[in-house]
Amino acid sequence: MMAMLWAQQIMLGKKTFADVPRLLKDKVKEILMDSGMEELVTL
């Protein structure tokens, strides 16, 4: 649930992938990639 919230905030441009807490990065990355937004996943 928190990962989905972070992914939505990234998609809306309010947060960046770099802001995501370390423990949520894998799930947020998966959600963004499944949503066709892989360009928002930055290392």
mmCIF file of C-alpha atoms in Angstrom:
data_model
loop_
_atom_site.group_PDB
_atom_site.id
_atom_site.type_symbol
_atom_site.label_atom_id
_atom_site.label_comp_id
_atom_site.label_asym_id
_atom_site.label_seq_id
_atom_site.Cartn_x
_atom_site.Cartn_y
_atom_site.Cartn_z
ATOM 1 C CA MET A 1 0.000 0.000 0.000
ATOM 2 C CA MET A 2 2.764 2.468 0.863
ATOM 3 C CA ALA A 3 4.604 1.488 -2.308
ATOM 4 C CA MET A 4 1.508 2.325 -4.371
ATOM 5 C CA LEU A 5 1.253 5.714 -2.656
ATOM 6 C CA TRP A 6 4.878 6.463 -3.452
ATOM 7 C CA ALA A 7 4.431 5.329 -7.064
ATOM 8 C CA GLN A 8 1.402 7.614 -7.464
ATOM 9 C CA GLN A 9 3.315 10.574 -6.026
ATOM 10 C CA ILE A 10 6.166 9.910 -8.470
ATOM 11 C CA MET A 11 3.750 9.652 -11.413
ATOM 12 C CA LEU A 12 2.190 12.977 -10.398
ATOM 13 C CA GLY A 13 5.632 14.606 -10.253
ATOM 14 C CA LYS A 14 5.395 15.373 -6.533
ATOM 15 C CA LYS A 15 8.219 13.000 -5.539
ATOM 16 C CA THR A 16 11.155 11.350 -7.300
ATOM 17 C CA PHE A 17 12.339 7.754 -7.187
ATOM 18 C CA ALA A 18 15.395 8.949 -5.237
ATOM 19 C CA ASP A 19 13.059 10.094 -2.425
ATOM 20 C CA VAL A 20 11.613 6.588 -1.928
ATOM 21 C CA PRO A 21 12.701 4.848 1.303
ATOM 22 C CA ARG A 22 15.236 2.087 0.684
ATOM 23 C CA LEU A 23 12.937 -0.723 1.825
ATOM 24 C CA LEU A 24 10.189 0.298 -0.624
ATOM 25 C CA LYS A 25 12.324 0.886 -3.735
ATOM 26 C CA ASP A 26 11.939 -2.617 -5.211
ATOM 27 C CA LYS A 27 8.137 -2.609 -4.961
ATOM 28 C CA VAL A 28 7.826 1.001 -6.194
ATOM 29 C CA LYS A 29 10.076 0.142 -9.151
ATOM 30 C CA GLU A 30 7.880 -2.874 -9.960
ATOM 31 C CA ILE A 31 4.701 -0.756 -9.820
ATOM 32 C CA LEU A 32 6.167 1.971 -12.037
ATOM 33 C CA MET A 33 7.413 -0.561 -14.586
ATOM 34 C CA ASP A 34 4.049 -2.373 -14.633
ATOM 35 C CA SER A 35 2.405 1.017 -15.234
ATOM 36 C CA GLY A 36 4.608 1.721 -18.258
ATOM 37 C CA MET A 37 6.474 4.489 -16.430
ATOM 38 C CA GLU A 38 9.923 2.918 -16.329
ATOM 39 C CA GLU A 39 11.470 6.259 -17.337
ATOM 40 C CA LEU A 40 10.622 7.529 -13.839
ATOM 41 C CA VAL A 41 12.855 4.881 -12.235
ATOM 42 C CA THR A 42 16.234 6.533 -11.838
ATOM 43 C CA LEU A 43 19.204 5.190 -9.944
#
